[in-house]
Amino acid sequence: MKILIEGENLENYYAKVHEACRLGLRTMFNAKCYGKGYSQYDPQISSFIKIKELLFGDEALDLVLLTDCWNPRKLEKGLYYTDLNQLDCKKAIMLCDFWSEADCQRDKYVDFILENGIDYIFSYFRAPFHLWKELKIYDRLIWYPPCFSPHIFNDWGKVKRWDVGNLNAGILENNPFYPERFSIHQKMLGMKDISYYYDKHPGTGFCQTDTPLIGKSFSEAINECKIFITTGNLQYRNFGPKYVEIMASKACLFATEPLDAKIIGLEDGVNYVQITEDDVEDKVRYYLRHDEERNRIAECGYRFALERYCCYAQANFVLRQLEGKL
């Protein structure tokens, strides 16, 4: 399958999930990226036709994937390049933080999809499959779950220095999007009988070279914890990147139950431990006392993440959903 992936190079972006998606597609298929930061980028080119000719010559494309469209600017100013409708292939767009990219201006987003002839919407999260059932574009949704590169997130064999780790946005301040994180953090601080590793969230955007807890160093920090906590927002119950990154870093994942947990494949007590604000303290104490049970869950989560949510597995997962549609 020949895929043109349009978007800025995000290798140095703080969130590694975006480039991981592209890595999977580039490794498993004949997929090529074009945008600022990639080797063949030419700022003088303004047409999708020219990009296609530069990367693929006379070869026919199967799919063009627009990956930097989480910026709401696109809904107002349109695409970076012209002539998308002249590409004789299917068109897809990546939808990441749907609540701020699309759902907050739903009518404009629907118009954007229809006017630009977007055939598929690759959604990281499950909520649009529940919230958008009445929209004209609903049947264009395809689930593309957050994935990870095993070269960045893996079991690095670190000594388990910490009982519990927590490096989430919203733990040091009462963030309205993640109020449960602040509450859980306060409870962990009150557990004086455990070693608790936490730090401020590393932020957003592109990283400085000396930024700590980004990429592999973040995975190594998780790997040093017996238990690692995350949540997915109480309203949308998102299955976010940290869910898979924690499992892939071989810590025991403690997390709120995400929407469509059965579809995702998460099983409480099997590959993760389901928590709430009310029971997190009791569950932390229980699993710190039961090493064998906790280690079994961490091992199952690790294998589950590698088999199902590494970037290469995700590329094949999306291909199976597209079979017969291209």
CSV table of C-alpha atoms in Angstrom, one decimal, residues 4 22 32 54 64 71 93 172 237 239-241 263 272-273 314:
chain,number,residue,atom,x,y,z
A,4,LEU,CA,1.5,9.8,1.6
A,22,ARG,CA,4.0,7.2,11.3
A,32,LYS,CA,6.4,8.3,3.0
A,54,LEU,CA,8.3,14.3,-5.5
A,64,VAL,CA,-3.1,10.3,1.7
A,71,ASN,CA,-4.6,22.4,15.2
A,93,ILE,CA,-7.3,12.7,8.6
A,172,LEU,CA,0.3,19.4,41.0
A,237,ARG,CA,-12.8,8.1,29.8
A,239,PHE,CA,-7.7,5.4,26.6
A,240,GLY,CA,-4.7,7.6,26.3
A,241,PRO,CA,-1.1,7.0,25.3
A,263,ILE,CA,-12.9,-3.6,22.9
A,272,TYR,CA,-4.0,-3.7,34.6
A,273,VAL,CA,-5.6,-2.7,37.9
A,314,GLN,CA,-1.2,-0.8,15.0
